[in-house]
Amino acid sequence: MILNVFALVIDDGLKAVLMQIYESKCRKEECFAINAELLVNKVCDLKFVSDVIGGIILPTPLICLLLKMLQIQPDKDIVVEFVKRNEFKYCRALGALYLRLKGKSVEIYKYLETLYNDYSKLKRQLKDGTFVIVYMDEFIDELLRNDAVCDVNLPRLQKRHVLESLNQLQPYTSILDEDLQELMLQAVEDFINLVLGCKTGEIRMTEGHDL
């Protein structure tokens, strides 16, 4: 079941994830009285990304911290710092999810597309409580392509090609594209050197016969 972010409207039509979160042990013990400064420590302690669990909609630490961020509305600089902190991969994942919820389309592409180059392994808890391994670039791709991630409905994201046509974004180029271009250039250079080497050998053989 996809959750329509919450019974409580937090602005821009975002709703928080059902009243179970407010009554959950996780929220009461870990998130109840924390401010933006304490939030950083809590986020850095995350050990996995997750959906809500089971038919009773049991909220997980990530979902509780996401709700707390929606409540306290941390400064954009704090959120961007979460996204940039590659030494804390779950902090980065939560920051990316929050930015996808609250950021503008141009900001979302600007900060999240850089994470396509992050291949860190993430533990992900499924609805039945089991864990699987996903990769950061896969998680980011879900945020940019899917309508919902971690059982949270995401706002509509403007199409990238529209923002490019308005000159608000440059065309996207991945590191893989750059690497492929370098390999192609190297292959062409090697081929030219091979051809020139063969012709040089032929010339030498011809000169030897003339002698």
N, C-alpha and C. Protein backbone atom coordinates (compact mmCIF):
# COMPACT_ATOMS: atom_id res chain seq x y z
N MET A 1 0.84 -1.20 0.00
CA MET A 1 0.00 0.00 0.00
C MET A 1 0.87 1.24 0.00
N ILE A 2 0.60 2.19 -0.89
CA ILE A 2 1.34 3.43 -0.95
C ILE A 2 0.70 4.44 -0.02
N LEU A 3 1.54 5.08 0.80
CA LEU A 3 1.02 6.06 1.74
C LEU A 3 0.99 7.44 1.11
N ASN A 4 -0.06 8.19 1.41
CA ASN A 4 -0.25 9.52 0.86
C ASN A 4 0.29 10.53 1.84
N VAL A 5 1.44 10.75 2.02
CA VAL A 5 2.11 11.38 3.15
C VAL A 5 1.14 12.12 4.06
N PHE A 6 0.72 11.51 5.00
CA PHE A 6 0.13 11.81 6.29
C PHE A 6 -1.28 12.37 6.39
N ALA A 7 -1.84 12.16 7.56
CA ALA A 7 -3.16 12.70 7.83
C ALA A 7 -3.05 14.19 8.07
N LEU A 8 -1.87 14.68 8.26
CA LEU A 8 -1.61 16.09 8.54
C LEU A 8 -1.03 16.74 7.30
N VAL A 9 -1.59 17.85 6.87
CA VAL A 9 -1.06 18.55 5.71
C VAL A 9 0.10 19.42 6.15
N ILE A 10 1.26 19.25 5.50
CA ILE A 10 2.45 20.00 5.91
C ILE A 10 2.73 21.10 4.91
N ASP A 11 2.07 21.59 4.08
CA ASP A 11 2.23 22.59 3.04
C ASP A 11 2.47 21.92 1.70
N ASP A 12 2.17 22.66 0.66
CA ASP A 12 2.29 22.14 -0.71
C ASP A 12 1.53 20.83 -0.91
N GLY A 13 0.52 20.61 -0.08
CA GLY A 13 -0.30 19.41 -0.26
C GLY A 13 0.35 18.14 0.21
N LEU A 14 1.54 18.20 0.80
CA LEU A 14 2.16 16.98 1.33
C LEU A 14 1.44 16.58 2.60
N LYS A 15 1.13 15.30 2.74
CA LYS A 15 0.47 14.79 3.93
C LYS A 15 1.39 13.84 4.65
N ALA A 16 1.34 13.83 5.92
CA ALA A 16 2.25 12.97 6.68
C ALA A 16 1.76 11.53 6.72
N VAL A 17 2.57 10.51 7.08
CA VAL A 17 2.22 9.10 6.88
C VAL A 17 1.36 8.58 8.01
N LEU A 18 0.05 8.75 7.94
CA LEU A 18 -0.92 8.18 8.88
C LEU A 18 -0.59 8.42 10.35
N MET A 19 -1.60 8.31 11.17
CA MET A 19 -1.43 8.63 12.60
C MET A 19 -0.58 7.60 13.34
N GLN A 20 -0.38 6.42 12.76
CA GLN A 20 0.45 5.42 13.44
C GLN A 20 1.84 5.95 13.74
N ILE A 21 2.36 6.81 12.91
CA ILE A 21 3.70 7.34 13.12
C ILE A 21 3.76 8.15 14.40
N TYR A 22 2.72 8.94 14.65
CA TYR A 22 2.70 9.77 15.85
C TYR A 22 2.65 8.93 17.12
N GLU A 23 2.07 7.74 16.99
CA GLU A 23 1.95 6.87 18.15
C GLU A 23 3.07 5.85 18.24
N SER A 24 3.96 5.84 17.28
CA SER A 24 4.97 4.80 17.23
C SER A 24 6.06 5.00 18.28
N LYS A 25 6.63 3.90 18.72
CA LYS A 25 7.72 3.92 19.69
C LYS A 25 8.94 4.63 19.13
N CYS A 26 9.19 4.41 17.85
CA CYS A 26 10.34 5.04 17.18
C CYS A 26 10.26 6.55 17.28
N ARG A 27 9.10 7.12 16.95
CA ARG A 27 8.98 8.57 16.97
C ARG A 27 9.05 9.12 18.37
N LYS A 28 8.38 8.46 19.31
CA LYS A 28 8.34 8.98 20.68
C LYS A 28 9.70 8.93 21.35
N GLU A 29 10.47 7.88 21.08
CA GLU A 29 11.75 7.71 21.76
C GLU A 29 12.90 8.39 21.04
N GLU A 30 12.84 8.47 19.72
CA GLU A 30 13.98 8.94 18.96
C GLU A 30 13.81 10.33 18.37
N CYS A 31 12.57 10.73 18.08
CA CYS A 31 12.37 11.94 17.28
C CYS A 31 11.53 13.02 17.95
N PHE A 32 11.00 12.75 19.14
CA PHE A 32 9.97 13.63 19.70
C PHE A 32 10.43 15.07 19.89
N ALA A 33 11.57 15.29 20.53
CA ALA A 33 11.95 16.65 20.92
C ALA A 33 13.23 17.13 20.23
N ILE A 34 13.62 16.52 19.14
CA ILE A 34 14.88 16.93 18.52
C ILE A 34 14.69 18.15 17.62
N ASN A 35 15.72 18.98 17.58
CA ASN A 35 15.73 20.14 16.69
C ASN A 35 16.64 19.86 15.50
N ALA A 36 16.87 20.88 14.67
CA ALA A 36 17.66 20.69 13.47
C ALA A 36 19.08 20.24 13.78
N GLU A 37 19.65 20.76 14.87
CA GLU A 37 21.02 20.40 15.24
C GLU A 37 21.11 18.94 15.68
N LEU A 38 20.18 18.51 16.53
CA LEU A 38 20.17 17.13 17.00
C LEU A 38 19.77 16.16 15.88
N LEU A 39 19.01 16.66 14.93
CA LEU A 39 18.57 15.83 13.82
C LEU A 39 19.76 15.25 13.06
N VAL A 40 20.81 16.04 12.91
CA VAL A 40 21.99 15.59 12.17
C VAL A 40 22.56 14.31 12.79
N ASN A 41 22.67 14.29 14.11
CA ASN A 41 23.20 13.10 14.79
C ASN A 41 22.30 11.89 14.59
N LYS A 42 21.00 12.11 14.67
CA LYS A 42 20.06 11.01 14.50
C LYS A 42 20.12 10.44 13.09
N VAL A 43 20.21 11.34 12.11
CA VAL A 43 20.25 10.91 10.72
C VAL A 43 21.51 10.11 10.44
N CYS A 44 22.64 10.53 11.03
CA CYS A 44 23.91 9.83 10.81
C CYS A 44 23.91 8.44 11.44
N ASP A 45 22.96 8.18 12.35
CA ASP A 45 22.86 6.87 13.00
C ASP A 45 22.01 5.87 12.21
N LEU A 46 21.40 6.31 11.11
CA LEU A 46 20.56 5.40 10.32
C LEU A 46 21.38 4.22 9.81
N LYS A 47 20.76 3.03 9.82
CA LYS A 47 21.46 1.81 9.42
C LYS A 47 20.87 1.18 8.16
N PHE A 48 19.73 1.67 7.69
CA PHE A 48 19.11 1.10 6.49
C PHE A 48 18.04 2.05 5.98
N VAL A 49 17.67 1.88 4.71
CA VAL A 49 16.50 2.57 4.16
C VAL A 49 15.34 1.59 4.21
N SER A 50 14.12 2.11 4.14
CA SER A 50 13.01 1.20 4.40
C SER A 50 11.67 1.77 3.96
N ASP A 51 10.75 0.86 3.70
CA ASP A 51 9.34 1.20 3.55
C ASP A 51 8.72 1.10 4.95
N VAL A 52 7.42 1.32 5.05
CA VAL A 52 6.74 0.95 6.28
C VAL A 52 6.59 -0.56 6.28
N ILE A 53 6.38 -1.15 7.45
CA ILE A 53 6.40 -2.61 7.57
C ILE A 53 5.00 -3.15 7.83
N GLY A 54 4.63 -4.15 7.03
CA GLY A 54 3.45 -4.95 7.32
C GLY A 54 2.12 -4.24 7.12
N GLY A 55 1.06 -5.03 7.30
CA GLY A 55 -0.29 -4.52 7.14
C GLY A 55 -0.69 -3.51 8.20
N ILE A 56 0.00 -3.53 9.35
CA ILE A 56 -0.34 -2.59 10.42
C ILE A 56 0.38 -1.25 10.24
N ILE A 57 1.14 -1.12 9.17
CA ILE A 57 1.86 0.11 8.85
C ILE A 57 2.76 0.53 10.01
N LEU A 58 3.74 -0.27 10.30
CA LEU A 58 4.70 0.04 11.35
C LEU A 58 5.79 0.94 10.77
N PRO A 59 5.90 2.18 11.24
CA PRO A 59 6.89 3.10 10.67
C PRO A 59 8.31 2.71 11.08
N THR A 60 9.24 2.96 10.20
CA THR A 60 10.65 2.65 10.43
C THR A 60 11.41 3.92 10.78
N PRO A 61 12.66 3.80 11.26
CA PRO A 61 13.43 5.00 11.62
C PRO A 61 13.53 6.02 10.48
N LEU A 62 13.72 5.55 9.24
CA LEU A 62 13.82 6.49 8.14
C LEU A 62 12.53 7.29 7.96
N ILE A 63 11.39 6.61 8.03
CA ILE A 63 10.11 7.29 7.84
C ILE A 63 9.85 8.27 8.99
N CYS A 64 10.21 7.89 10.22
CA CYS A 64 10.02 8.79 11.36
C CYS A 64 10.90 10.03 11.23
N LEU A 65 12.14 9.85 10.80
CA LEU A 65 13.04 11.00 10.63
C LEU A 65 12.61 11.87 9.45
N LEU A 66 12.06 11.25 8.43
CA LEU A 66 11.53 12.03 7.31
C LEU A 66 10.39 12.92 7.78
N LEU A 67 9.49 12.37 8.58
CA LEU A 67 8.40 13.17 9.13
C LEU A 67 8.93 14.32 9.99
N LYS A 68 9.94 14.03 10.79
CA LYS A 68 10.51 15.07 11.64
C LYS A 68 11.11 16.19 10.79
N MET A 69 11.77 15.83 9.71
CA MET A 69 12.32 16.85 8.82
C MET A 69 11.21 17.68 8.19
N LEU A 70 10.12 17.04 7.82
CA LEU A 70 8.99 17.78 7.25
C LEU A 70 8.38 18.73 8.27
N GLN A 71 8.45 18.36 9.54
CA GLN A 71 7.90 19.21 10.59
C GLN A 71 8.78 20.42 10.89
N ILE A 72 10.10 20.19 11.02
CA ILE A 72 10.98 21.29 11.44
C ILE A 72 11.52 22.08 10.25
N GLN A 73 11.34 21.58 9.04
CA GLN A 73 11.75 22.30 7.83
C GLN A 73 13.19 22.81 7.93
N PRO A 74 14.19 21.93 7.95
CA PRO A 74 15.58 22.38 8.06
C PRO A 74 15.97 23.26 6.88
N ASP A 75 16.97 24.14 7.11
CA ASP A 75 17.46 25.01 6.04
C ASP A 75 17.93 24.18 4.86
N LYS A 76 17.83 24.76 3.69
CA LYS A 76 18.27 24.08 2.47
C LYS A 76 19.74 23.66 2.57
N ASP A 77 20.56 24.51 3.20
CA ASP A 77 21.99 24.20 3.33
C ASP A 77 22.21 22.90 4.10
N ILE A 78 21.37 22.65 5.11
CA ILE A 78 21.49 21.42 5.90
C ILE A 78 21.12 20.22 5.04
N VAL A 79 20.05 20.35 4.27
CA VAL A 79 19.61 19.25 3.40
C VAL A 79 20.67 18.94 2.35
N VAL A 80 21.23 19.98 1.74
CA VAL A 80 22.28 19.79 0.74
C VAL A 80 23.50 19.12 1.37
N GLU A 81 23.81 19.49 2.61
CA GLU A 81 24.93 18.87 3.31
C GLU A 81 24.67 17.38 3.54
N PHE A 82 23.42 17.03 3.86
CA PHE A 82 23.06 15.61 3.97
C PHE A 82 23.37 14.88 2.67
N VAL A 83 22.95 15.47 1.56
CA VAL A 83 23.12 14.85 0.25
C VAL A 83 24.60 14.70 -0.11
N LYS A 84 25.41 15.63 0.31
CA LYS A 84 26.84 15.62 -0.04
C LYS A 84 27.68 14.71 0.84
N ARG A 85 27.14 14.25 1.96
CA ARG A 85 27.94 13.50 2.94
C ARG A 85 28.10 12.05 2.51
N ASN A 86 29.08 11.80 1.67
CA ASN A 86 29.26 10.44 1.16
C ASN A 86 29.79 9.47 2.21
N GLU A 87 30.31 9.99 3.34
CA GLU A 87 30.78 9.08 4.38
C GLU A 87 29.62 8.52 5.20
N PHE A 88 28.44 9.13 5.09
CA PHE A 88 27.24 8.64 5.78
C PHE A 88 26.18 8.38 4.71
N LYS A 89 26.19 7.16 4.17
CA LYS A 89 25.35 6.88 3.01
C LYS A 89 23.86 6.93 3.30
N TYR A 90 23.45 6.56 4.52
CA TYR A 90 22.01 6.61 4.83
C TYR A 90 21.56 8.04 5.10
N CYS A 91 22.46 8.85 5.60
CA CYS A 91 22.21 10.28 5.71
C CYS A 91 21.98 10.87 4.32
N ARG A 92 22.82 10.46 3.38
CA ARG A 92 22.68 10.92 2.00
C ARG A 92 21.34 10.46 1.41
N ALA A 93 20.96 9.21 1.66
CA ALA A 93 19.71 8.68 1.11
C ALA A 93 18.51 9.44 1.65
N LEU A 94 18.50 9.71 2.97
CA LEU A 94 17.38 10.45 3.55
C LEU A 94 17.35 11.88 3.04
N GLY A 95 18.51 12.51 2.94
CA GLY A 95 18.57 13.86 2.40
C GLY A 95 18.04 13.93 0.98
N ALA A 96 18.38 12.91 0.18
CA ALA A 96 17.90 12.87 -1.20
C ALA A 96 16.38 12.69 -1.25
N LEU A 97 15.84 11.84 -0.38
CA LEU A 97 14.39 11.64 -0.33
C LEU A 97 13.67 12.91 0.08
N TYR A 98 14.21 13.60 1.09
CA TYR A 98 13.58 14.85 1.54
C TYR A 98 13.66 15.92 0.45
N LEU A 99 14.81 16.02 -0.21
CA LEU A 99 14.95 17.01 -1.27
C LEU A 99 13.98 16.72 -2.41
N ARG A 100 13.77 15.43 -2.70
CA ARG A 100 12.82 15.06 -3.76
C ARG A 100 11.40 15.45 -3.38
N LEU A 101 11.09 15.43 -2.07
CA LEU A 101 9.77 15.83 -1.61
C LEU A 101 9.57 17.34 -1.62
N LYS A 102 10.60 18.08 -1.20
CA LYS A 102 10.43 19.50 -0.93
C LYS A 102 11.16 20.43 -1.90
N GLY A 103 12.10 19.90 -2.68
CA GLY A 103 12.90 20.76 -3.55
C GLY A 103 12.18 21.13 -4.83
N LYS A 104 12.74 22.14 -5.52
CA LYS A 104 12.27 22.51 -6.85
C LYS A 104 12.90 21.56 -7.87
N SER A 105 12.26 21.42 -9.01
CA SER A 105 12.71 20.44 -9.99
C SER A 105 14.16 20.66 -10.40
N VAL A 106 14.55 21.91 -10.64
CA VAL A 106 15.93 22.20 -11.05
C VAL A 106 16.91 21.77 -9.96
N GLU A 107 16.58 22.08 -8.70
CA GLU A 107 17.45 21.69 -7.58
C GLU A 107 17.55 20.17 -7.48
N ILE A 108 16.45 19.50 -7.67
CA ILE A 108 16.43 18.04 -7.55
C ILE A 108 17.37 17.41 -8.58
N TYR A 109 17.25 17.84 -9.83
CA TYR A 109 18.16 17.30 -10.85
C TYR A 109 19.61 17.68 -10.56
N LYS A 110 19.82 18.91 -10.14
CA LYS A 110 21.18 19.41 -9.90
C LYS A 110 21.91 18.59 -8.86
N TYR A 111 21.24 18.30 -7.75
CA TYR A 111 21.92 17.62 -6.65
C TYR A 111 21.82 16.10 -6.72
N LEU A 112 20.70 15.58 -7.21
CA LEU A 112 20.52 14.13 -7.19
C LEU A 112 21.21 13.42 -8.35
N GLU A 113 21.29 14.05 -9.51
CA GLU A 113 21.92 13.38 -10.65
C GLU A 113 23.40 13.12 -10.41
N THR A 114 24.04 13.94 -9.59
CA THR A 114 25.45 13.69 -9.27
C THR A 114 25.62 12.37 -8.51
N LEU A 115 24.55 11.91 -7.86
CA LEU A 115 24.63 10.68 -7.07
C LEU A 115 24.49 9.42 -7.93
N TYR A 116 24.26 9.59 -9.23
CA TYR A 116 24.31 8.44 -10.12
C TYR A 116 25.70 7.82 -10.14
N ASN A 117 26.69 8.56 -9.69
CA ASN A 117 28.07 8.07 -9.65
C ASN A 117 28.41 7.42 -8.32
N ASP A 118 27.43 7.30 -7.43
CA ASP A 118 27.64 6.68 -6.12
C ASP A 118 27.09 5.25 -6.18
N TYR A 119 27.99 4.28 -6.05
CA TYR A 119 27.58 2.87 -6.15
C TYR A 119 27.64 2.18 -4.79
N SER A 120 27.47 2.97 -3.72
CA SER A 120 27.48 2.40 -2.37
C SER A 120 26.34 1.41 -2.20
N LYS A 121 26.61 0.35 -1.42
CA LYS A 121 25.57 -0.62 -1.10
C LYS A 121 24.70 -0.09 0.04
N LEU A 122 23.40 -0.29 -0.10
CA LEU A 122 22.44 0.10 0.94
C LEU A 122 21.64 -1.11 1.38
N LYS A 123 21.44 -1.26 2.68
CA LYS A 123 20.49 -2.26 3.18
C LYS A 123 19.09 -1.66 3.09
N ARG A 124 18.18 -2.43 2.52
CA ARG A 124 16.80 -1.94 2.40
C ARG A 124 15.85 -2.94 3.02
N GLN A 125 15.04 -2.46 3.96
CA GLN A 125 14.07 -3.33 4.62
C GLN A 125 12.76 -3.31 3.85
N LEU A 126 12.27 -4.49 3.54
CA LEU A 126 11.02 -4.62 2.81
C LEU A 126 9.84 -4.67 3.77
N LYS A 127 8.63 -4.70 3.21
CA LYS A 127 7.42 -4.68 4.03
C LYS A 127 7.30 -5.88 4.95
N ASP A 128 7.88 -7.02 4.53
CA ASP A 128 7.79 -8.22 5.36
C ASP A 128 8.88 -8.27 6.42
N GLY A 129 9.70 -7.22 6.50
CA GLY A 129 10.74 -7.15 7.53
C GLY A 129 12.08 -7.70 7.09
N THR A 130 12.14 -8.34 5.91
CA THR A 130 13.41 -8.88 5.42
C THR A 130 14.25 -7.75 4.79
N PHE A 131 15.54 -8.05 4.60
CA PHE A 131 16.46 -7.06 4.05
C PHE A 131 17.02 -7.52 2.71
N VAL A 132 17.22 -6.57 1.83
CA VAL A 132 17.90 -6.82 0.56
C VAL A 132 18.96 -5.74 0.37
N ILE A 133 19.87 -6.00 -0.57
CA ILE A 133 20.90 -5.01 -0.88
C ILE A 133 20.51 -4.26 -2.16
N VAL A 134 20.52 -2.95 -2.09
CA VAL A 134 20.35 -2.11 -3.27
C VAL A 134 21.56 -1.18 -3.35
N TYR A 135 21.66 -0.43 -4.42
CA TYR A 135 22.78 0.48 -4.59
C TYR A 135 22.27 1.91 -4.63
N MET A 136 23.13 2.83 -4.21
CA MET A 136 22.72 4.23 -4.12
C MET A 136 22.22 4.75 -5.46
N ASP A 137 22.91 4.42 -6.55
CA ASP A 137 22.47 4.94 -7.85
C ASP A 137 21.09 4.40 -8.22
N GLU A 138 20.76 3.18 -7.80
CA GLU A 138 19.42 2.63 -8.04
C GLU A 138 18.37 3.39 -7.22
N PHE A 139 18.72 3.69 -5.97
CA PHE A 139 17.80 4.44 -5.10
C PHE A 139 17.53 5.82 -5.68
N ILE A 140 18.58 6.48 -6.17
CA ILE A 140 18.44 7.81 -6.76
C ILE A 140 17.59 7.74 -8.03
N ASP A 141 17.78 6.67 -8.82
CA ASP A 141 16.99 6.51 -10.04
C ASP A 141 15.51 6.37 -9.71
N GLU A 142 15.19 5.65 -8.63
CA GLU A 142 13.80 5.54 -8.18
C GLU A 142 13.24 6.92 -7.84
N LEU A 143 14.03 7.73 -7.14
CA LEU A 143 13.56 9.06 -6.75
C LEU A 143 13.26 9.94 -7.97
N LEU A 144 14.06 9.79 -9.01
CA LEU A 144 13.89 10.63 -10.19
C LEU A 144 12.85 10.10 -11.17
N ARG A 145 12.54 8.80 -11.10
CA ARG A 145 11.65 8.20 -12.10
C ARG A 145 10.30 7.74 -11.55
N ASN A 146 10.26 7.36 -10.28
CA ASN A 146 9.05 6.74 -9.73
C ASN A 146 8.10 7.77 -9.11
N ASP A 147 6.85 7.36 -8.97
CA ASP A 147 5.85 8.22 -8.33
C ASP A 147 5.86 8.07 -6.82
N ALA A 148 6.45 6.99 -6.32
CA ALA A 148 6.51 6.76 -4.88
C ALA A 148 7.79 6.00 -4.55
N VAL A 149 8.41 6.34 -3.43
CA VAL A 149 9.61 5.66 -2.93
C VAL A 149 9.47 5.52 -1.42
N CYS A 150 9.83 4.36 -0.90
CA CYS A 150 9.71 4.08 0.55
C CYS A 150 8.28 4.30 1.03
N ASP A 151 7.32 3.95 0.18
CA ASP A 151 5.89 4.08 0.50
C ASP A 151 5.44 5.51 0.69
N VAL A 152 6.18 6.46 0.16
CA VAL A 152 5.79 7.87 0.23
C VAL A 152 5.55 8.38 -1.18
N ASN A 153 4.35 8.89 -1.43
CA ASN A 153 4.05 9.48 -2.73
C ASN A 153 4.90 10.72 -2.95
N LEU A 154 5.43 10.87 -4.15
CA LEU A 154 6.31 11.99 -4.48
C LEU A 154 5.58 13.02 -5.33
N PRO A 155 5.89 14.31 -5.13
CA PRO A 155 5.28 15.34 -5.98
C PRO A 155 5.71 15.18 -7.44
N ARG A 156 4.94 15.74 -8.32
CA ARG A 156 5.26 15.68 -9.74
C ARG A 156 6.58 16.41 -10.00
N LEU A 157 7.44 15.78 -10.79
CA LEU A 157 8.73 16.35 -11.15
C LEU A 157 8.69 16.79 -12.61
N GLN A 158 9.08 18.04 -12.87
CA GLN A 158 9.10 18.50 -14.25
C GLN A 158 10.04 17.64 -15.09
N LYS A 159 9.66 17.41 -16.34
CA LYS A 159 10.49 16.62 -17.23
C LYS A 159 11.81 17.34 -17.50
N ARG A 160 12.87 16.56 -17.54
CA ARG A 160 14.18 17.16 -17.72
C ARG A 160 14.30 17.91 -19.04
N HIS A 161 13.76 17.33 -20.11
CA HIS A 161 13.89 17.95 -21.43
C HIS A 161 13.18 19.30 -21.49
N VAL A 162 12.13 19.46 -20.69
CA VAL A 162 11.42 20.75 -20.63
C VAL A 162 12.32 21.81 -20.00
N LEU A 163 12.98 21.44 -18.90
CA LEU A 163 13.88 22.37 -18.22
C LEU A 163 15.09 22.70 -19.11
N GLU A 164 15.55 21.73 -19.90
CA GLU A 164 16.64 21.99 -20.83
C GLU A 164 16.20 22.98 -21.91
N SER A 165 14.97 22.82 -22.41
CA SER A 165 14.47 23.72 -23.45
C SER A 165 14.30 25.14 -22.94
N LEU A 166 14.11 25.29 -21.63
CA LEU A 166 13.98 26.61 -21.01
C LEU A 166 15.33 27.15 -20.54
N ASN A 167 16.41 26.41 -20.87
CA ASN A 167 17.77 26.80 -20.47
C ASN A 167 17.96 26.87 -18.96
N GLN A 168 17.18 26.06 -18.25
CA GLN A 168 17.33 26.00 -16.80
C GLN A 168 18.26 24.86 -16.37
N LEU A 169 18.48 23.92 -17.30
CA LEU A 169 19.40 22.81 -17.06
C LEU A 169 20.25 22.57 -18.30
N GLN A 170 21.50 22.18 -18.10
CA GLN A 170 22.34 21.74 -19.20
C GLN A 170 22.04 20.28 -19.51
N PRO A 171 22.22 19.84 -20.74
CA PRO A 171 22.02 18.41 -21.07
C PRO A 171 22.85 17.54 -20.15
N TYR A 172 22.25 16.43 -19.74
CA TYR A 172 22.93 15.54 -18.79
C TYR A 172 23.99 14.70 -19.49
N THR A 173 25.16 14.64 -18.89
CA THR A 173 26.24 13.79 -19.37
C THR A 173 26.76 12.97 -18.21
N SER A 174 26.71 11.67 -18.34
CA SER A 174 27.17 10.80 -17.27
C SER A 174 28.66 10.52 -17.40
N ILE A 175 29.26 10.09 -16.31
CA ILE A 175 30.67 9.70 -16.34
C ILE A 175 30.87 8.53 -17.31
N LEU A 176 29.88 7.64 -17.41
CA LEU A 176 29.98 6.50 -18.33
C LEU A 176 30.07 6.99 -19.77
N ASP A 177 29.30 8.04 -20.10
CA ASP A 177 29.38 8.60 -21.46
C ASP A 177 30.76 9.15 -21.74
N GLU A 178 31.33 9.85 -20.73
CA GLU A 178 32.66 10.42 -20.90
C GLU A 178 33.70 9.31 -21.05
N ASP A 179 33.58 8.26 -20.23
CA ASP A 179 34.52 7.14 -20.32
C ASP A 179 34.42 6.45 -21.68
N LEU A 180 33.17 6.29 -22.16
CA LEU A 180 32.97 5.64 -23.46
C LEU A 180 33.59 6.47 -24.58
N GLN A 181 33.43 7.79 -24.49
CA GLN A 181 34.01 8.66 -25.50
C GLN A 181 35.54 8.56 -25.50
N GLU A 182 36.12 8.51 -24.30
CA GLU A 182 37.57 8.36 -24.20
C GLU A 182 38.04 7.04 -24.79
N LEU A 183 37.28 5.97 -24.52
CA LEU A 183 37.64 4.65 -25.07
C LEU A 183 37.56 4.65 -26.59
N MET A 184 36.53 5.32 -27.13
CA MET A 184 36.38 5.38 -28.59
C MET A 184 37.53 6.17 -29.22
N LEU A 185 37.89 7.29 -28.59
CA LEU A 185 39.01 8.09 -29.10
C LEU A 185 40.31 7.30 -29.04
N GLN A 186 40.50 6.54 -27.95
CA GLN A 186 41.70 5.74 -27.81
C GLN A 186 41.74 4.64 -28.87
N ALA A 187 40.57 4.03 -29.14
CA ALA A 187 40.50 2.98 -30.15
C ALA A 187 40.84 3.53 -31.53
N VAL A 188 40.32 4.74 -31.84
CA VAL A 188 40.63 5.37 -33.13
C VAL A 188 42.12 5.66 -33.24
N GLU A 189 42.68 6.19 -32.16
CA GLU A 189 44.12 6.50 -32.15
C GLU A 189 44.95 5.23 -32.34
N ASP A 190 44.57 4.15 -31.65
CA ASP A 190 45.29 2.89 -31.79
C ASP A 190 45.20 2.36 -33.23
N PHE A 191 44.01 2.50 -33.83
CA PHE A 191 43.82 2.02 -35.20
C PHE A 191 44.69 2.82 -36.17
N ILE A 192 44.74 4.14 -35.99
CA ILE A 192 45.56 4.99 -36.85
C ILE A 192 47.03 4.62 -36.71
N ASN A 193 47.46 4.42 -35.47
CA ASN A 193 48.86 4.04 -35.24
C ASN A 193 49.17 2.70 -35.88
N LEU A 194 48.20 1.77 -35.82
CA LEU A 194 48.40 0.46 -36.44
C LEU A 194 48.54 0.58 -37.95
N VAL A 195 47.65 1.38 -38.56
CA VAL A 195 47.70 1.57 -40.01
C VAL A 195 49.01 2.22 -40.42
N LEU A 196 49.40 3.27 -39.69
CA LEU A 196 50.66 3.96 -40.00
C LEU A 196 51.85 3.03 -39.82
N GLY A 197 51.77 2.17 -38.78
CA GLY A 197 52.84 1.22 -38.54
C GLY A 197 52.97 0.23 -39.68
N CYS A 198 51.82 -0.24 -40.20
CA CYS A 198 51.83 -1.19 -41.32
C CYS A 198 52.42 -0.54 -42.57
N LYS A 199 52.02 0.72 -42.84
CA LYS A 199 52.53 1.41 -44.02
C LYS A 199 54.02 1.65 -43.91
N THR A 200 54.48 1.98 -42.70
CA THR A 200 55.91 2.18 -42.49
C THR A 200 56.68 0.90 -42.76
N GLY A 201 56.12 -0.22 -42.32
CA GLY A 201 56.75 -1.52 -42.56
C GLY A 201 56.81 -1.85 -44.03
N GLU A 202 55.73 -1.53 -44.78
CA GLU A 202 55.70 -1.79 -46.21
C GLU A 202 56.76 -0.97 -46.93
N ILE A 203 56.89 0.29 -46.52
CA ILE A 203 57.88 1.16 -47.14
C ILE A 203 59.30 0.62 -46.93
N ARG A 204 59.57 0.14 -45.73
CA ARG A 204 60.88 -0.40 -45.42
C ARG A 204 61.17 -1.67 -46.24
N MET A 205 60.11 -2.50 -46.39
CA MET A 205 60.29 -3.71 -47.18
C MET A 205 60.58 -3.37 -48.64
N THR A 206 59.89 -2.36 -49.17
CA THR A 206 60.09 -1.93 -50.54
C THR A 206 61.51 -1.40 -50.75
N GLU A 207 61.99 -0.61 -49.81
CA GLU A 207 63.34 -0.07 -49.90
C GLU A 207 64.36 -1.18 -49.86
N GLY A 208 64.10 -2.23 -49.07
CA GLY A 208 65.03 -3.36 -48.98
C GLY A 208 65.14 -4.12 -50.29
N HIS A 209 64.01 -4.26 -51.01
CA HIS A 209 64.02 -4.94 -52.30
C HIS A 209 64.78 -4.13 -53.33
N ASP A 210 64.64 -2.80 -53.28
CA ASP A 210 65.33 -1.94 -54.26
C ASP A 210 66.83 -2.05 -54.10
N LEU A 211 67.30 -2.25 -52.87
CA LEU A 211 68.74 -2.41 -52.68
C LEU A 211 69.20 -3.73 -53.28
